[in-house]
Each structure stands twice: as structure tokens, then as C-alpha cells.
PDB file of C-alpha atoms in Angstrom:
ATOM      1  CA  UNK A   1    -112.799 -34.618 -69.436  1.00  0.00           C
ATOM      2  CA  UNK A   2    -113.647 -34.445 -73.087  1.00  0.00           C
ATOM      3  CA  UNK A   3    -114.110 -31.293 -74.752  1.00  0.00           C
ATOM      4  CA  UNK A   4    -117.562 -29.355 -74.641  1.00  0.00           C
ATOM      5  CA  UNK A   5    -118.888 -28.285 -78.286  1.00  0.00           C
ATOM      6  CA  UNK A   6    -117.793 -24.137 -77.696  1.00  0.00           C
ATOM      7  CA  UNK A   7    -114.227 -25.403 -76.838  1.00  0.00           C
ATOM      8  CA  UNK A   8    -114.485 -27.527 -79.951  1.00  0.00           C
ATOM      9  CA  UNK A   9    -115.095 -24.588 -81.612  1.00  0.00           C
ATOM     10  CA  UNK A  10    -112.132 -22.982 -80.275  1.00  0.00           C
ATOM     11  CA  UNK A  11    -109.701 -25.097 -80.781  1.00  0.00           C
ATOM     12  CA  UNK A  12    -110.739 -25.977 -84.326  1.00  0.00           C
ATOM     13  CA  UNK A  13    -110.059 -21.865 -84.475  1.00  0.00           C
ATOM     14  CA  UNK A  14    -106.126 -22.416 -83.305  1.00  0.00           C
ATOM     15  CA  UNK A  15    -102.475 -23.309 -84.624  1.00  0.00           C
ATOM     16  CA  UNK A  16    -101.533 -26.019 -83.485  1.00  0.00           C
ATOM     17  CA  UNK A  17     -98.061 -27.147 -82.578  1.00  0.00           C
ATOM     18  CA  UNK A  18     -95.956 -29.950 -80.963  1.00  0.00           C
ATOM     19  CA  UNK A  19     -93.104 -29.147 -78.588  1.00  0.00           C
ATOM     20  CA  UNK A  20     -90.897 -31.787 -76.451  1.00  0.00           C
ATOM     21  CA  UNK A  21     -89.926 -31.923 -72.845  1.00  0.00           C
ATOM     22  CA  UNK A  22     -86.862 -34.355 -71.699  1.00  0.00           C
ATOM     23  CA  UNK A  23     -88.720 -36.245 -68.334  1.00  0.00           C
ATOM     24  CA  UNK A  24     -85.371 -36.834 -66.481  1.00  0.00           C
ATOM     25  CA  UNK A  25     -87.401 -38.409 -63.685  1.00  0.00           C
ATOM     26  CA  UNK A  26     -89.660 -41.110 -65.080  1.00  0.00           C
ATOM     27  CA  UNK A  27     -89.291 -42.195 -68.596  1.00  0.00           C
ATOM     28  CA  UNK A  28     -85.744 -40.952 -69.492  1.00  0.00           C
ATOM     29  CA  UNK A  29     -87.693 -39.818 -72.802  1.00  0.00           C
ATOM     30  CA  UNK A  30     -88.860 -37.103 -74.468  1.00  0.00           C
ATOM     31  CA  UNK A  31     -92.554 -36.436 -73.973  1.00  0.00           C
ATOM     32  CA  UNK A  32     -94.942 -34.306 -76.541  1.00  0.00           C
ATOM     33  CA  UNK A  33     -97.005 -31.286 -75.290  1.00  0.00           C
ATOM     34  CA  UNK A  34     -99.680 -30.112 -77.108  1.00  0.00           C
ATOM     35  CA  UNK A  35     -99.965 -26.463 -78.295  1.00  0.00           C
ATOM     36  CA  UNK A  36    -102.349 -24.251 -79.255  1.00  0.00           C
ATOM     37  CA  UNK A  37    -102.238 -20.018 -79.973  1.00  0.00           C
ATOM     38  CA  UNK A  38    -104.806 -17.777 -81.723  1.00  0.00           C
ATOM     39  CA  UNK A  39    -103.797 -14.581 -83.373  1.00  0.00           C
ATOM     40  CA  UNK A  40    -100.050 -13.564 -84.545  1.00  0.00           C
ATOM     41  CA  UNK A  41     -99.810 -10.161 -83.441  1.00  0.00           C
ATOM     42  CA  UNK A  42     -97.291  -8.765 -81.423  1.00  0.00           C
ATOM     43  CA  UNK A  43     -97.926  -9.135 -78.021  1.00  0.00           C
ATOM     44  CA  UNK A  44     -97.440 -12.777 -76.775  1.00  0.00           C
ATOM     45  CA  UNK A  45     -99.637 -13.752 -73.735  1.00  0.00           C
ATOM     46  CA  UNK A  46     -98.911 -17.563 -72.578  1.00  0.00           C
ATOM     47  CA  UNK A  47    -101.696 -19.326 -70.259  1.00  0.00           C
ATOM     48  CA  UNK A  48    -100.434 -22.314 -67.996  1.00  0.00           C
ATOM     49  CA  UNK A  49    -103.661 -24.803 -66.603  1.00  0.00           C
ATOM     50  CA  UNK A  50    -103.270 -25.721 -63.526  1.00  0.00           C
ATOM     51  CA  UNK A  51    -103.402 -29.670 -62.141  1.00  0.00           C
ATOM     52  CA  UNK A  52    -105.727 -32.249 -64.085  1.00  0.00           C
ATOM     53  CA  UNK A  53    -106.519 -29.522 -66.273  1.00  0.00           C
ATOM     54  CA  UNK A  54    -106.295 -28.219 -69.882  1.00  0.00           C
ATOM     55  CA  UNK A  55    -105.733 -25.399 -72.163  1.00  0.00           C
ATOM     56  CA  UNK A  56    -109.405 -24.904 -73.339  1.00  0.00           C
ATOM     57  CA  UNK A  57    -110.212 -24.845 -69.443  1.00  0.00           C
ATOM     58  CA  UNK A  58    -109.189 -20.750 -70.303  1.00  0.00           C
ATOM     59  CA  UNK A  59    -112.040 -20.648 -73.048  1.00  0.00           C
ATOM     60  CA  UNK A  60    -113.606 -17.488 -70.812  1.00  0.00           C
ATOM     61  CA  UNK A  61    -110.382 -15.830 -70.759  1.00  0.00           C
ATOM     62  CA  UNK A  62    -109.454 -16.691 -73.906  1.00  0.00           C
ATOM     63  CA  UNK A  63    -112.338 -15.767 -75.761  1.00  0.00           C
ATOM     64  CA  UNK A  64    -111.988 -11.801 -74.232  1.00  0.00           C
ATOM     65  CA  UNK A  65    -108.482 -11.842 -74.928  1.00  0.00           C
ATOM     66  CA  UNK A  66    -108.809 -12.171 -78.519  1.00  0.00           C
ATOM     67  CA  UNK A  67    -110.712  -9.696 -79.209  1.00  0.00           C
ATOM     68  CA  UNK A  68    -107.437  -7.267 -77.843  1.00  0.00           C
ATOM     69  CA  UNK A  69    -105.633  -5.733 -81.267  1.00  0.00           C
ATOM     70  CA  UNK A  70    -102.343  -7.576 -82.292  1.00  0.00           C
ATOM     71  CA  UNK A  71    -102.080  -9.593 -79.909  1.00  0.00           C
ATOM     72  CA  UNK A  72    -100.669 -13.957 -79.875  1.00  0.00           C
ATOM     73  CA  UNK A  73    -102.528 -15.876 -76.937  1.00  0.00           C
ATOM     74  CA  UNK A  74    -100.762 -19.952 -76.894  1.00  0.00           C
ATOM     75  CA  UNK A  75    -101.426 -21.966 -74.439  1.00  0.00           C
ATOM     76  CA  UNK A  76    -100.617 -25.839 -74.220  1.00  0.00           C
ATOM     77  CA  UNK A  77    -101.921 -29.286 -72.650  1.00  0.00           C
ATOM     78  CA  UNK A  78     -99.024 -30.156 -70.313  1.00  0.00           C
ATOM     79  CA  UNK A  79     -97.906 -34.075 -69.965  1.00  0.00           C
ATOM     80  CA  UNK A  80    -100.339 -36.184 -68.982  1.00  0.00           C
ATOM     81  CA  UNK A  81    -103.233 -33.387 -69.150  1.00  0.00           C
ATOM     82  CA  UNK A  82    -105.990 -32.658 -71.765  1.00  0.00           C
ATOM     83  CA  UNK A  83    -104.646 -34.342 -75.708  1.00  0.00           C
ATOM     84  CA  UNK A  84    -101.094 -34.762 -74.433  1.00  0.00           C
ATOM     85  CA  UNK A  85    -100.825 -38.084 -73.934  1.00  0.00           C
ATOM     86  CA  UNK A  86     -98.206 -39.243 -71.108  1.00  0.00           C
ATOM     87  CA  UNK A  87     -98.867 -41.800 -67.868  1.00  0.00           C
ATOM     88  CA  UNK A  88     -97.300 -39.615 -65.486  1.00  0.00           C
ATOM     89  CA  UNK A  89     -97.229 -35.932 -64.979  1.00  0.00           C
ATOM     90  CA  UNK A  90     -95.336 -33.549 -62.442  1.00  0.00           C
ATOM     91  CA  UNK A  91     -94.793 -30.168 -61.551  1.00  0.00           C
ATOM     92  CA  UNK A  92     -91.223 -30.515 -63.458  1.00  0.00           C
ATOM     93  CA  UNK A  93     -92.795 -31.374 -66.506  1.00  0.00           C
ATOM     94  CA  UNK A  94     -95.084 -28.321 -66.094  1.00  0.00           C
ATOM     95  CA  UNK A  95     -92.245 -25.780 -65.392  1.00  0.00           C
ATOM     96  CA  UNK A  96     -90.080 -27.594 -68.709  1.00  0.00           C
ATOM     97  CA  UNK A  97     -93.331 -27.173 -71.177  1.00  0.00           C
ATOM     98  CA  UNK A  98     -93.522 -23.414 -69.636  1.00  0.00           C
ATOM     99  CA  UNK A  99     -89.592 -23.199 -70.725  1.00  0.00           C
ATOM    100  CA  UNK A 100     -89.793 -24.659 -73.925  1.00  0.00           C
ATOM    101  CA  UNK A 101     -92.719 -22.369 -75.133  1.00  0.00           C
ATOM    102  CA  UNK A 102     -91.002 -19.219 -74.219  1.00  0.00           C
ATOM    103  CA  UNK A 103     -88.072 -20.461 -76.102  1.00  0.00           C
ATOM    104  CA  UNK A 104     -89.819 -20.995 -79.167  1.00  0.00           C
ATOM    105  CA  UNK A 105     -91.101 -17.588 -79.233  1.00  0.00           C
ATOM    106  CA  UNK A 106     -87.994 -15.581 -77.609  1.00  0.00           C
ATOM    107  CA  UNK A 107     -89.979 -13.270 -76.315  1.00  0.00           C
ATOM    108  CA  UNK A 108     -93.335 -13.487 -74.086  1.00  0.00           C
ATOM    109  CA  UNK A 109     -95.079 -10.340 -72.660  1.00  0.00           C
ATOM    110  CA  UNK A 110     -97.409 -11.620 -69.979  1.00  0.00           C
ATOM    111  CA  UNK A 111     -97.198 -15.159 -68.637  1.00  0.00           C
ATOM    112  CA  UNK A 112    -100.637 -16.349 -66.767  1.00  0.00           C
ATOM    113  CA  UNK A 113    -100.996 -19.239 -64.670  1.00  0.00           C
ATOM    114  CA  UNK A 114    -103.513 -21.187 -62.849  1.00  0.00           C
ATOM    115  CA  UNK A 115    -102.383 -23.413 -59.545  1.00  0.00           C
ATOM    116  CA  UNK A 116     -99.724 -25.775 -60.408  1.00  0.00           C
ATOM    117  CA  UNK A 117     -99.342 -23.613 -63.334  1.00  0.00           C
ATOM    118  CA  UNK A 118     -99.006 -20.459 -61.627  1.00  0.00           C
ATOM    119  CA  UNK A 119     -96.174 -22.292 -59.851  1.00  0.00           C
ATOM    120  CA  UNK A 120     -94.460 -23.583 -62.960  1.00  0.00           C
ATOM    121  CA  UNK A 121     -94.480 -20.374 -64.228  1.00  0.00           C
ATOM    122  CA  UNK A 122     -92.520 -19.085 -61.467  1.00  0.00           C
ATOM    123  CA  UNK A 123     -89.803 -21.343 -61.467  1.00  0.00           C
ATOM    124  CA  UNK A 124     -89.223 -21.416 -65.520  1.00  0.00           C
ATOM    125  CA  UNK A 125     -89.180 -17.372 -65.600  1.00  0.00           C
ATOM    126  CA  UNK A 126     -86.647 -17.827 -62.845  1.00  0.00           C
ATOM    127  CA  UNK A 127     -84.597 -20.563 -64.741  1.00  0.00           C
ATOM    128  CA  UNK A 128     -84.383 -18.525 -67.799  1.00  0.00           C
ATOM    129  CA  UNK A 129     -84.014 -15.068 -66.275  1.00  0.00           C
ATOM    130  CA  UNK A 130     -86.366 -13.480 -68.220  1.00  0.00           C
ATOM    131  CA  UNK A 131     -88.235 -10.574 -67.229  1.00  0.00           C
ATOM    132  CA  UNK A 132     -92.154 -10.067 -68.755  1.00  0.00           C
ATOM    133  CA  UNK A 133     -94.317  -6.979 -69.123  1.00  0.00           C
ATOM    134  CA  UNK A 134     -95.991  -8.576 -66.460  1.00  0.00           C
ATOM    135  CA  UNK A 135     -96.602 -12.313 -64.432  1.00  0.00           C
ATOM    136  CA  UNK A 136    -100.416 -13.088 -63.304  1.00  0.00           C
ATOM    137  CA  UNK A 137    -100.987 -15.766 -60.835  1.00  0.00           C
ATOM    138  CA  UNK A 138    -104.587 -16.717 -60.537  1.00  0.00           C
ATOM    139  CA  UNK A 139    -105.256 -18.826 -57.020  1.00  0.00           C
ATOM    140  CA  UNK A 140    -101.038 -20.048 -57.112  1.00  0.00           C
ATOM    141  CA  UNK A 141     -99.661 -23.327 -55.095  1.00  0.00           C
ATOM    142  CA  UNK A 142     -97.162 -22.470 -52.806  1.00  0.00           C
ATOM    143  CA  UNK A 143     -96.508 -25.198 -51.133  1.00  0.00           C
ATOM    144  CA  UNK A 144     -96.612 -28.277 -52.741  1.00  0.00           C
ATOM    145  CA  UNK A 145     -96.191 -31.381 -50.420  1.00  0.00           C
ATOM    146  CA  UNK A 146     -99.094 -29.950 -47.881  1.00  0.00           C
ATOM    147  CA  UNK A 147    -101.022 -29.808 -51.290  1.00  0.00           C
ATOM    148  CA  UNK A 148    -100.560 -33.057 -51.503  1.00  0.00           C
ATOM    149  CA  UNK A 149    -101.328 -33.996 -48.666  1.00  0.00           C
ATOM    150  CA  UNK A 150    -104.719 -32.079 -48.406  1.00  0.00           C
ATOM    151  CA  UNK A 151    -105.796 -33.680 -51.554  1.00  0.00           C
ATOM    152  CA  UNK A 152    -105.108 -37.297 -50.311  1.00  0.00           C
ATOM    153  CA  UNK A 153    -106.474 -36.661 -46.918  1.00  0.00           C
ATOM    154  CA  UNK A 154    -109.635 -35.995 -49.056  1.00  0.00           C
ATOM    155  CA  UNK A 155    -109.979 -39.113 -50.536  1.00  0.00           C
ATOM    156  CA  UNK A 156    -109.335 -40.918 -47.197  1.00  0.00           C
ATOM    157  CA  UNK A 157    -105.855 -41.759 -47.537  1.00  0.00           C
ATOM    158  CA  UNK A 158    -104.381 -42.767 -44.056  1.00  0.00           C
ATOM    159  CA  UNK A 159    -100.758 -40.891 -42.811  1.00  0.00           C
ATOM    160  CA  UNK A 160     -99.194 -44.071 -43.027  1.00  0.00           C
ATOM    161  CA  UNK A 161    -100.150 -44.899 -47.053  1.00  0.00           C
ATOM    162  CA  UNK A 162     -99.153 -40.903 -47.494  1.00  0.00           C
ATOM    163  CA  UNK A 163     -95.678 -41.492 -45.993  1.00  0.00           C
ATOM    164  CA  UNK A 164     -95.121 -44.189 -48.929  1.00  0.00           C
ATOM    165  CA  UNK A 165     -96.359 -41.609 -51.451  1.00  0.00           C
ATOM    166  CA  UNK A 166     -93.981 -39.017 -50.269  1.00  0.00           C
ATOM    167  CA  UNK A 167     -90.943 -41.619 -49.928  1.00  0.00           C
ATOM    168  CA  UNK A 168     -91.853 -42.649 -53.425  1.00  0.00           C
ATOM    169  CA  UNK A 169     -92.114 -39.347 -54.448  1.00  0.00           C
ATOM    170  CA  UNK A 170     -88.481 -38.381 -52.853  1.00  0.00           C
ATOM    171  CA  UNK A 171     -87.138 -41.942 -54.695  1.00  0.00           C
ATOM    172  CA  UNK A 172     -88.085 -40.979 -58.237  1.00  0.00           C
ATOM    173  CA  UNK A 173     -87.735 -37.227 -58.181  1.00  0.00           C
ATOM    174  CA  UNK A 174     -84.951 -37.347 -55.861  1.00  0.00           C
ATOM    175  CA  UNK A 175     -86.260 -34.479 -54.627  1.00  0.00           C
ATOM    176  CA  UNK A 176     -88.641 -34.529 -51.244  1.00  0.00           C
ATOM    177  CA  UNK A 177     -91.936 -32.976 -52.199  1.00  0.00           C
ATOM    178  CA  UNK A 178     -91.403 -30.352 -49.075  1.00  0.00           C
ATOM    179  CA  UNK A 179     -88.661 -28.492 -51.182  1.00  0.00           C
ATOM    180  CA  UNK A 180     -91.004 -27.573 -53.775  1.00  0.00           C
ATOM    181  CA  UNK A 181     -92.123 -24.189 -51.299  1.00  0.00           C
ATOM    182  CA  UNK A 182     -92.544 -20.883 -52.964  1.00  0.00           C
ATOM    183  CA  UNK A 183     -91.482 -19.470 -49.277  1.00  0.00           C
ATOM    184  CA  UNK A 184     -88.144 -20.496 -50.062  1.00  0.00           C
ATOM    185  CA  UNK A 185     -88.071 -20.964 -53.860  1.00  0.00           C
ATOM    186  CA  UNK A 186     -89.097 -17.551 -54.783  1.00  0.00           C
ATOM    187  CA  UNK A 187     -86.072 -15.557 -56.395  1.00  0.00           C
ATOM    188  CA  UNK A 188     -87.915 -13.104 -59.050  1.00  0.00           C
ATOM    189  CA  UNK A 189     -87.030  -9.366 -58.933  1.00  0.00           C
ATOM    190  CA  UNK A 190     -88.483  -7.471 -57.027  1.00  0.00           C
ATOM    191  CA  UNK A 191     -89.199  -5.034 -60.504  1.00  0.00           C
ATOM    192  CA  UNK A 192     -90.942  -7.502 -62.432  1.00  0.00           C
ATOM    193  CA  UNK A 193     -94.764  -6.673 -61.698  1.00  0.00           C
ATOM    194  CA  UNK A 194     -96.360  -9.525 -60.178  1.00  0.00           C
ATOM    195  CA  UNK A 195    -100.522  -9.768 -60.171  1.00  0.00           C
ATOM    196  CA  UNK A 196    -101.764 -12.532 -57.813  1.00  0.00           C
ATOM    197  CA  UNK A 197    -105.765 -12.910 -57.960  1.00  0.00           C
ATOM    198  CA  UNK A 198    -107.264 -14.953 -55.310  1.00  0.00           C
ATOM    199  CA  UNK A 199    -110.281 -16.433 -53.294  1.00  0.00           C
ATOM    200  CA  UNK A 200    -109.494 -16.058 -49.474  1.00  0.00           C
ATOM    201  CA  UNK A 201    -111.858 -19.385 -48.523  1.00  0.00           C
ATOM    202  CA  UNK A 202    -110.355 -21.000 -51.430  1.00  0.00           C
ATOM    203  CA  UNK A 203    -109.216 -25.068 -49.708  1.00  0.00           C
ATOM    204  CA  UNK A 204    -106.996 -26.132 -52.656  1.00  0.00           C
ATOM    205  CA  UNK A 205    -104.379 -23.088 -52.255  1.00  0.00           C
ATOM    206  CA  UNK A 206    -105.416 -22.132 -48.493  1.00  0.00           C
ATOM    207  CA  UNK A 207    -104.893 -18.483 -47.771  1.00  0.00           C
ATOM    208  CA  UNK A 208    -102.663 -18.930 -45.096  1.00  0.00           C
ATOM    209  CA  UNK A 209     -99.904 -20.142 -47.018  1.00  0.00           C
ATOM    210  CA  UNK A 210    -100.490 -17.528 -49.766  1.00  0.00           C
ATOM    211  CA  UNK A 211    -100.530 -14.673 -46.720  1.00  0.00           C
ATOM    212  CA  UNK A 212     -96.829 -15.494 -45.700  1.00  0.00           C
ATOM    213  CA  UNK A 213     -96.183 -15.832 -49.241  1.00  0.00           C
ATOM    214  CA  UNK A 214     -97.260 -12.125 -49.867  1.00  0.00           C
ATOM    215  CA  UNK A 215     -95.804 -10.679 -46.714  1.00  0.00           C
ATOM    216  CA  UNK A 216     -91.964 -12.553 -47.769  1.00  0.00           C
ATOM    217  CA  UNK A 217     -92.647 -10.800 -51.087  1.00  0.00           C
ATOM    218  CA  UNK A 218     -94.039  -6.861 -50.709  1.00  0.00           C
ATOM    219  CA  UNK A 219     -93.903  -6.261 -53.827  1.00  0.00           C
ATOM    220  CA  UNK A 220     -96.728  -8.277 -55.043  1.00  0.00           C
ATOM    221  CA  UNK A 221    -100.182  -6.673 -55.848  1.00  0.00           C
ATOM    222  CA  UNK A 222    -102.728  -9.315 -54.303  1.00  0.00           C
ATOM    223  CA  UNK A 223    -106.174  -8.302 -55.460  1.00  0.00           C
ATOM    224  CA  UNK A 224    -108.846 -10.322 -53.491  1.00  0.00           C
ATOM    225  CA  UNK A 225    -112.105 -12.138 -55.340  1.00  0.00           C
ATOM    226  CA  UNK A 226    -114.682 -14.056 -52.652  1.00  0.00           C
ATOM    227  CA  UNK A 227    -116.831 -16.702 -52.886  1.00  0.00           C
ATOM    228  CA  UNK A 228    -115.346 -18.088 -56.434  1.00  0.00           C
ATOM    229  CA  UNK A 229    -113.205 -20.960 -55.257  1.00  0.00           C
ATOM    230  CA  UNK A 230    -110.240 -22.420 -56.746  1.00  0.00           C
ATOM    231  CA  UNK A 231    -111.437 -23.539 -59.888  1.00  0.00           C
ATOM    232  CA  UNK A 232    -114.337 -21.259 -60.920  1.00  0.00           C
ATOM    233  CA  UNK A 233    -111.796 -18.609 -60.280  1.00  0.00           C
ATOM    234  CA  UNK A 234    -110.088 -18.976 -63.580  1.00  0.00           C
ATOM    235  CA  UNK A 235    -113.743 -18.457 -65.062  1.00  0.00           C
ATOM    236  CA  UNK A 236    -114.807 -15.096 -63.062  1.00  0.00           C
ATOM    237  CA  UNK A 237    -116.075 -12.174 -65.307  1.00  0.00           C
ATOM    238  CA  UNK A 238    -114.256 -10.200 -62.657  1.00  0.00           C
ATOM    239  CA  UNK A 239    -110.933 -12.013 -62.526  1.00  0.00           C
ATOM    240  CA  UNK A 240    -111.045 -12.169 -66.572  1.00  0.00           C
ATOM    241  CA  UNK A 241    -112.138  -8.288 -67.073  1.00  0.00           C
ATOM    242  CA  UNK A 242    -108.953  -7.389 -64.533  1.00  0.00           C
ATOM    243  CA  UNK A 243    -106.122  -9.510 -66.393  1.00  0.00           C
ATOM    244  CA  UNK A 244    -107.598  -7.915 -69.560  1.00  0.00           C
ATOM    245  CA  UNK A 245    -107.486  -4.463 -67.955  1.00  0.00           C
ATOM    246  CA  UNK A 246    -103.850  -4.955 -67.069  1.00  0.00           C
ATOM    247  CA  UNK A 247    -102.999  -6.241 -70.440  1.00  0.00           C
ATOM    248  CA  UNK A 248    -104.565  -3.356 -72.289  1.00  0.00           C
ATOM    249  CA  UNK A 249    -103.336  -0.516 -69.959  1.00  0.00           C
ATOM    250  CA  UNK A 250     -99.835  -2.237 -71.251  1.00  0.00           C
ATOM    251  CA  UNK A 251     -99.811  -2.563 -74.491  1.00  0.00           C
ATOM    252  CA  UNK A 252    -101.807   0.788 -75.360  1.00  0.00           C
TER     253      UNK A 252
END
């Protein structure tokens, strides 16, 4: 979806950056991300979009988070989302863009994801053994293939056309979708403080799954929003004014 005039506006406002991800699955080439940050103060805050999204889908949060003192806010356009161009994108590519931006800058205090990106963010923190002030996860996958499968069932595709998907899937990736499950891939420590906002009737990431995914894990905080839904919930004046509570409270 092309960009609305205020989220012109903002990204006209931005430094802008290129970084590369190696996509070991599909092209065997390096593929450009876009990147964006406002600000160059101290404290580094990284938003990941979530699936068939973009950075400037944060413009809400974004907009309240700069006006915190000395602060960096960057935030990208994964492969195949928003202006970075690629014909495929995957929850690999995702995680690698997450990687590669935390590189760059050595050192990020609070790492925010949406969805899929929530996900991503997971898995690169745990890659790179890093531990942030603090992880938010905003409505977070976590499990994958029933995702998947909830999405085509939506557009009518029959179990026998979504048993070629997922044997396609398992052919490229050469990984089965099923193994990408927070249940089992969740390693972080237990001392990294972990905020996970959420919409109980939310039907992308069903509750369910995110209630055994809090119980495995205890030392979560879960804070609970109704009526928002998955996507709305990134925009929320009461999701936004709590990540920017936490923030604060940290850096003051």
C-alpha cells in the first residue's frame, strides 16, 4: 500500500540507510532492506513490522517516541515489504534484517516487534546472545505453520492445495513450517524483561497459542488490550502510551 501524505512526511524527516541480508533459501543473493531512524541520541529503540507490512505502519508509535530526550528510533522495510524490493519474503529474512541492524549499531536498548516481527525478533536476540534493556512483543506469532494455515483457509484454500504449500515450503526452506513454534523455539533468559501486549479475540495470533506460550515462559509480563485486533493494535493510544511508559521509566 502506498504511503499516506503524514507518513510522507515522516519519512522525508528520516536517515536513510541500506543494509544486506544473504537469502540462503531462494535467490542465493544478497537482498537490500530499507532503513530508516530519526534522532541520534543515545538510546536505540528498533521497531520490526509485522507480515505484508512496513516501517511507517509505526507512524503512531513513532511519532510519541520522538518526542522522548536522546533517544535513536530505526526501523526498516524487510524483503519483499514496503520500498524493499524482493519477490519473495520469509520469516528468515525477517529475523536476518533484525540481525544485521543490531550489528550495525552494536548496541540496541529496546527491540519492538509486531507479529512476524515480534517473532523475528525473538530468534535474532537469541542468535546473537544479546541481552536489551527490554523486548516488547505487540500481538506475537507463535506458531507459524497453523498461521499459515488460518490465513489460507481464509481465502478458501482446500487441505489438499495447503499440503503442496507446506511440502513446497519444507523443499525450499528445508525446514517444515511446523518447526518454526515459539513453544519449542523459545531460549531467552529468563532475566531479560519481556513485555507482550495483546488482544485476547485477536484471529491472526489466537490467544490460545499465546496462553501456553505465557504459561511455558512465567516470566513474561502479558498486559491485556480488548477489542483492538491484530492490526489496529500496533496503533492503540493505550498500547503506544504503555511501551512509551516502559521506555521512559528506563532510561530516566
Amino acid at each position: 500500500m502506498p504511503l499516506r501524505l503524514h507518513q510522507e512526511q515522516l519519512i522525508a524527516e528520516a536517515k536513510k540507510f541500506n543494509l544486506s541480508v544473504y537469502d540462503e533459501y531462494f535467490t542465493a543473493s544478497d537482498v537490500a532492506i530499507n532503513c530508516f531512524s530519526w534522532g541520534d541520541g543515545k538510546t536505540k529503540i528498533l521497531l520490526t513490522h509485522g507480515w505484508a507490512s512496513k516501517a511507517l505502519d509505526f507512524y503512531e508509535l513513532i511519532m510519541e517516541l520522538r518526542k522522548l530526550e536522546d533517544v535513536e528510533i530505526i526501523a526498516f522495510d524487510a524483503p519483499g515489504n514496503g520500498s524493499s524490493v524482493s519477490e519473495l519474503s520469509n520469516l528468515i529474512l525477517y529475523k536476518n534484517s533484525v540481525k544485521a541492524i543490531i550489528e550495525k549499531y552494536e548496541v540496541v536498548d529496546f527491540v519492538i516487534g509486531h507479529s512476524l516481527g515480534a517473532m523475528a525478533n525473538i530468534l535474532a536476540l537469541q542468535d546473537l546472545a544479546i541481552q536489551p534493556k527490554m523486548l516488547m512483543s505487540i500481538a506475537p506469532l507463535i506458531k507459524l505453520k497453523e498461521n499459515f494455515v488460518q490465513s489460507l483457509e481464509s481465502i478458501g484454500v482446500n487441505n489438499a492445495d495447503q499440503d503442496i504449500f507446506f511440502s513446497n515450503f519444507e523443499l525450499e526452506v528445508k525446514i517444515p513450517a511446523d518447526h518454526f513454534n515459539l513453544l519449542n523455539l523459545y531460549h531467552l533468559a529468563p532475566s531479560i524483561e519481556h513485555l507482550v501486549s495483546f488482544d485476547p479475540e485477536d484471529h491472526i495470533s489466537p490467544y490460545p497459542y499465546l496462553q501456553d506460550f505465557l504459561t511455558q515462559n512465567k516470566a513474561i509480563t502479558a498486559i491485556k488490550f480488548e477489542d483492538i485486533g491484530h492490526f489496529k493494535i500496533i496503533k492503540s493510544p493505550e498500547v503506544i502510551s504503555l511501551i512509551v511508559e516502559e521506555i521512559t521509566t528506563r532510561i530516566n
